[in-house]
PDB file of C-alpha atoms in Angstrom:
ATOM      1  CA  MET A   1      61.099 -34.155  -0.160  1.00  0.00           C
ATOM      2  CA  PHE A   2      59.372 -33.542  -3.838  1.00  0.00           C
ATOM      3  CA  CYS A   3      55.442 -35.234  -3.831  1.00  0.00           C
ATOM      4  CA  THR A   4      53.321 -35.720  -6.728  1.00  0.00           C
ATOM      5  CA  ARG A   5      50.065 -35.498  -6.755  1.00  0.00           C
ATOM      6  CA  CYS A   6      47.365 -35.654  -9.530  1.00  0.00           C
ATOM      7  CA  ILE A   7      44.241 -34.572 -10.032  1.00  0.00           C
ATOM      8  CA  GLU A   8      41.789 -35.096 -11.870  1.00  0.00           C
ATOM      9  CA  THR A   9      38.261 -33.097 -12.946  1.00  0.00           C
ATOM     10  CA  ASN A  10      35.101 -33.782 -14.577  1.00  0.00           C
ATOM     11  CA  THR A  11      36.480 -32.080 -17.681  1.00  0.00           C
ATOM     12  CA  GLY A  12      38.591 -35.099 -17.881  1.00  0.00           C
ATOM     13  CA  PHE A  13      42.250 -32.686 -17.132  1.00  0.00           C
ATOM     14  CA  LEU A  14      44.747 -33.708 -15.521  1.00  0.00           C
ATOM     15  CA  TYR A  15      46.044 -31.992 -13.444  1.00  0.00           C
ATOM     16  CA  ILE A  16      49.898 -32.292 -10.852  1.00  0.00           C
ATOM     17  CA  CYS A  17      50.694 -30.776  -7.787  1.00  0.00           C
ATOM     18  CA  VAL A  18      53.941 -30.696  -6.966  1.00  0.00           C
ATOM     19  CA  PHE A  19      54.736 -29.541  -3.460  1.00  0.00           C
ATOM     20  CA  PHE A  20      57.632 -29.507  -0.954  1.00  0.00           C
ATOM     21  CA  PHE A  21      56.885 -31.902   2.537  1.00  0.00           C
ATOM     22  CA  PHE A  22      58.111 -33.801   5.221  1.00  0.00           C
ATOM     23  CA  PRO A  23      57.092 -37.339   5.421  1.00  0.00           C
ATOM     24  CA  GLY A  24      54.360 -36.746   7.990  1.00  0.00           C
ATOM     25  CA  SER A  25      55.141 -33.782   8.919  1.00  0.00           C
ATOM     26  CA  HIS A  26      52.087 -30.340   8.748  1.00  0.00           C
ATOM     27  CA  ARG A  27      53.853 -29.576   5.320  1.00  0.00           C
ATOM     28  CA  TYR A  28      55.903 -26.344   6.046  1.00  0.00           C
ATOM     29  CA  GLY A  29      56.972 -25.938   2.847  1.00  0.00           C
ATOM     30  CA  ASP A  30      60.554 -25.137   2.805  1.00  0.00           C
ATOM     31  CA  TYR A  31      60.663 -23.218   6.308  1.00  0.00           C
ATOM     32  CA  PRO A  32      63.341 -25.168   8.129  1.00  0.00           C
ATOM     33  CA  LYS A  33      62.649 -27.824  10.136  1.00  0.00           C
ATOM     34  CA  LEU A  34      63.735 -26.977  13.702  1.00  0.00           C
ATOM     35  CA  PRO A  35      64.279 -29.330  17.545  1.00  0.00           C
ATOM     36  CA  ASN A  36      61.616 -28.995  19.636  1.00  0.00           C
ATOM     37  CA  ARG A  37      63.768 -27.245  22.658  1.00  0.00           C
ATOM     38  CA  SER A  38      61.959 -24.465  24.577  1.00  0.00           C
ATOM     39  CA  LEU A  39      63.641 -21.683  25.463  1.00  0.00           C
ATOM     40  CA  HIS A  40      64.620 -22.944  28.514  1.00  0.00           C
ATOM     41  CA  GLU A  41      67.368 -24.184  26.445  1.00  0.00           C
ATOM     42  CA  ARG A  42      69.210 -21.533  25.915  1.00  0.00           C
ATOM     43  CA  ASP A  43      71.584 -19.131  27.034  1.00  0.00           C
ATOM     44  CA  PRO A  44      69.647 -17.266  29.330  1.00  0.00           C
ATOM     45  CA  TRP A  45      73.094 -15.042  29.808  1.00  0.00           C
ATOM     46  CA  TYR A  46      74.209 -14.527  26.270  1.00  0.00           C
ATOM     47  CA  GLN A  47      73.259 -11.062  25.120  1.00  0.00           C
ATOM     48  CA  TRP A  48      70.116 -12.198  22.942  1.00  0.00           C
ATOM     49  CA  ASP A  49      68.494  -9.133  20.140  1.00  0.00           C
ATOM     50  CA  GLN A  50      64.981 -10.066  22.445  1.00  0.00           C
ATOM     51  CA  GLN A  51      65.550 -11.233  25.442  1.00  0.00           C
ATOM     52  CA  ASP A  52      62.659 -12.323  26.841  1.00  0.00           C
ATOM     53  CA  MET A  53      62.234 -14.249  23.335  1.00  0.00           C
ATOM     54  CA  ARG A  54      65.561 -15.540  23.392  1.00  0.00           C
ATOM     55  CA  HIS A  55      65.742 -14.673  19.701  1.00  0.00           C
ATOM     56  CA  ASN A  56      68.625 -12.930  17.513  1.00  0.00           C
ATOM     57  CA  TRP A  57      67.422 -11.010  14.742  1.00  0.00           C
ATOM     58  CA  GLY A  58      67.579 -12.853  12.141  1.00  0.00           C
ATOM     59  CA  GLN A  59      67.164 -16.493  13.527  1.00  0.00           C
ATOM     60  CA  PRO A  60      64.154 -18.667  12.433  1.00  0.00           C
ATOM     61  CA  MET A  61      62.077 -18.966  14.497  1.00  0.00           C
ATOM     62  CA  HIS A  62      60.122 -22.298  15.324  1.00  0.00           C
ATOM     63  CA  TRP A  63      56.857 -23.308  13.442  1.00  0.00           C
ATOM     64  CA  ASP A  64      55.071 -23.698  17.030  1.00  0.00           C
ATOM     65  CA  PHE A  65      57.585 -21.165  18.605  1.00  0.00           C
ATOM     66  CA  ASP A  66      54.201 -19.848  21.041  1.00  0.00           C
ATOM     67  CA  MET A  67      54.597 -23.517  22.206  1.00  0.00           C
ATOM     68  CA  TYR A  68      58.199 -23.188  23.393  1.00  0.00           C
ATOM     69  CA  ILE A  69      58.606 -20.026  24.634  1.00  0.00           C
ATOM     70  CA  ARG A  70      60.174 -19.407  28.514  1.00  0.00           C
ATOM     71  CA  ASN A  71      56.164 -19.874  30.168  1.00  0.00           C
ATOM     72  CA  ARG A  72      54.175 -22.034  28.148  1.00  0.00           C
ATOM     73  CA  VAL A  73      56.307 -25.776  27.854  1.00  0.00           C
ATOM     74  CA  ASP A  74      59.465 -26.581  28.399  1.00  0.00           C
ATOM     75  CA  THR A  75      61.628 -29.268  27.061  1.00  0.00           C
ATOM     76  CA  SER A  76      64.650 -28.923  29.300  1.00  0.00           C
ATOM     77  CA  PRO A  77      65.823 -32.431  30.493  1.00  0.00           C
ATOM     78  CA  THR A  78      65.090 -33.023  34.462  1.00  0.00           C
ATOM     79  CA  PRO A  79      67.822 -32.890  37.155  1.00  0.00           C
ATOM     80  CA  VAL A  80      66.415 -36.002  38.228  1.00  0.00           C
ATOM     81  CA  PRO A  81      65.316 -39.281  35.951  1.00  0.00           C
ATOM     82  CA  TRP A  82      61.536 -39.791  36.168  1.00  0.00           C
ATOM     83  CA  HIS A  83      62.030 -43.848  37.248  1.00  0.00           C
ATOM     84  CA  THR A  84      63.043 -41.486  41.010  1.00  0.00           C
ATOM     85  CA  MET A  85      61.099 -39.575  40.931  1.00  0.00           C
ATOM     86  CA  CYS A  86      58.534 -42.156  40.680  1.00  0.00           C
ATOM     87  CA  LYS A  87      59.990 -43.938  42.988  1.00  0.00           C
ATOM     88  CA  HIS A  88      60.089 -40.969  45.183  1.00  0.00           C
ATOM     89  CA  PHE A  89      56.119 -39.815  44.744  1.00  0.00           C
ATOM     90  CA  LEU A  90      54.644 -43.822  45.873  1.00  0.00           C
ATOM     91  CA  ILE A  91      57.029 -43.691  48.967  1.00  0.00           C
ATOM     92  CA  PHE A  92      55.602 -40.679  50.011  1.00  0.00           C
ATOM     93  CA  LEU A  93      51.804 -41.559  49.160  1.00  0.00           C
ATOM     94  CA  THR A  94      52.296 -45.292  50.959  1.00  0.00           C
ATOM     95  CA  THR A  95      54.001 -43.657  53.647  1.00  0.00           C
ATOM     96  CA  MET A  96      50.833 -40.958  54.142  1.00  0.00           C
ATOM     97  CA  LEU A  97      48.790 -43.940  53.279  1.00  0.00           C
ATOM     98  CA  ILE A  98      50.020 -45.855  56.104  1.00  0.00           C
ATOM     99  CA  MET A  99      50.350 -42.720  59.062  1.00  0.00           C
ATOM    100  CA  PHE A 100      45.926 -42.204  58.179  1.00  0.00           C
ATOM    101  CA  GLY A 101      45.411 -45.818  58.965  1.00  0.00           C
ATOM    102  CA  VAL A 102      47.673 -45.875  61.961  1.00  0.00           C
ATOM    103  CA  GLY A 103      45.763 -42.323  62.548  1.00  0.00           C
ATOM    104  CA  GLU A 104      42.003 -44.304  61.885  1.00  0.00           C
ATOM    105  CA  MET A 105      42.817 -47.215  64.453  1.00  0.00           C
ATOM    106  CA  TYR A 106      44.466 -45.026  67.280  1.00  0.00           C
ATOM    107  CA  PRO A 107      42.855 -41.678  67.292  1.00  0.00           C
ATOM    108  CA  SER A 108      44.378 -39.024  69.897  1.00  0.00           C
ATOM    109  CA  TYR A 109      42.008 -36.223  71.297  1.00  0.00           C
ATOM    110  CA  ARG A 110      43.307 -34.082  73.677  1.00  0.00           C
ATOM    111  CA  PRO A 111      42.196 -33.648  77.248  1.00  0.00           C
ATOM    112  CA  VAL A 112      39.025 -32.300  78.016  1.00  0.00           C
ATOM    113  CA  GLY A 113      37.288 -31.760  81.553  1.00  0.00           C
ATOM    114  CA  PRO A 114      33.926 -30.861  83.128  1.00  0.00           C
ATOM    115  CA  LYS A 115      32.946 -26.836  81.899  1.00  0.00           C
ATOM    116  CA  GLN A 116      32.892 -24.429  84.598  1.00  0.00           C
ATOM    117  CA  TYR A 117      30.675 -21.908  85.408  1.00  0.00           C
ATOM    118  CA  PRO A 118      29.804 -19.119  88.012  1.00  0.00           C
ATOM    119  CA  PHE A 119      28.075 -18.752  90.419  1.00  0.00           C
ATOM    120  CA  ASN A 120      28.185 -22.306  91.904  1.00  0.00           C
ATOM    121  CA  ASP A 121      28.147 -24.148  88.153  1.00  0.00           C
ATOM    122  CA  LEU A 122      25.170 -21.892  88.367  1.00  0.00           C
ATOM    123  CA  TYR A 123      23.006 -23.877  90.561  1.00  0.00           C
ATOM    124  CA  LEU A 124      20.391 -21.321  91.554  1.00  0.00           C
ATOM    125  CA  GLU A 125      19.881 -21.190  87.806  1.00  0.00           C
ATOM    126  CA  ARG A 126      19.929 -24.385  86.654  1.00  0.00           C
ATOM    127  CA  GLY A 127      17.090 -25.012  89.290  1.00  0.00           C
ATOM    128  CA  GLY A 128      18.246 -25.855  92.632  1.00  0.00           C
ATOM    129  CA  ASP A 129      16.701 -25.305  95.531  1.00  0.00           C
ATOM    130  CA  PRO A 130      17.884 -22.348  97.418  1.00  0.00           C
ATOM    131  CA  ASN A 131      17.664 -23.438 100.396  1.00  0.00           C
ATOM    132  CA  LYS A 132      19.650 -26.046 100.407  1.00  0.00           C
ATOM    133  CA  GLU A 133      23.529 -26.127 100.582  1.00  0.00           C
ATOM    134  CA  PRO A 134      25.413 -26.667  96.714  1.00  0.00           C
ATOM    135  CA  PRO A 135      27.177 -29.621  95.933  1.00  0.00           C
ATOM    136  CA  VAL A 136      30.767 -28.848  95.803  1.00  0.00           C
ATOM    137  CA  VAL A 137      32.870 -28.840  92.919  1.00  0.00           C
ATOM    138  CA  LYS A 138      35.906 -29.941  92.747  1.00  0.00           C
ATOM    139  CA  HIS A 139      38.570 -27.985  90.339  1.00  0.00           C
ATOM    140  CA  TYR A 140      41.928 -30.042  88.864  1.00  0.00           C
ATOM    141  CA  GLU A 141      44.949 -29.247  87.368  1.00  0.00           C
ATOM    142  CA  ILE A 142      47.190 -30.721  84.909  1.00  0.00           C
TER     143      ILE A 142
END
């Protein structure tokens, strides 16, 4: 599609500029408008001239080819529909929030016995009377 644009200068001259463009584009000129597809969608088993770019010699490159190379945007369709992915994520998030709430309401602690010290529970070191017999310490097994 061609467009004419008139430009009038200070001297009164009228210039007509003609350029080729695609409507709503970035003025590609006569460069082909290729579909926005990433290199992931090309056949990986084909013998490409440039394997890492999946590109043959003489093929036109996309105008924004650096955006669609294999380590950037992947435009291939996902194997799972978008609404199913959202549903599964929300189910997972809800389950985790419910489990967090139950864990806050009913906390669980590991059973802990009293700390055991040697030498009659450090009777003398803790200020016990050496003339008296230390109290009997009962050790329970779990």
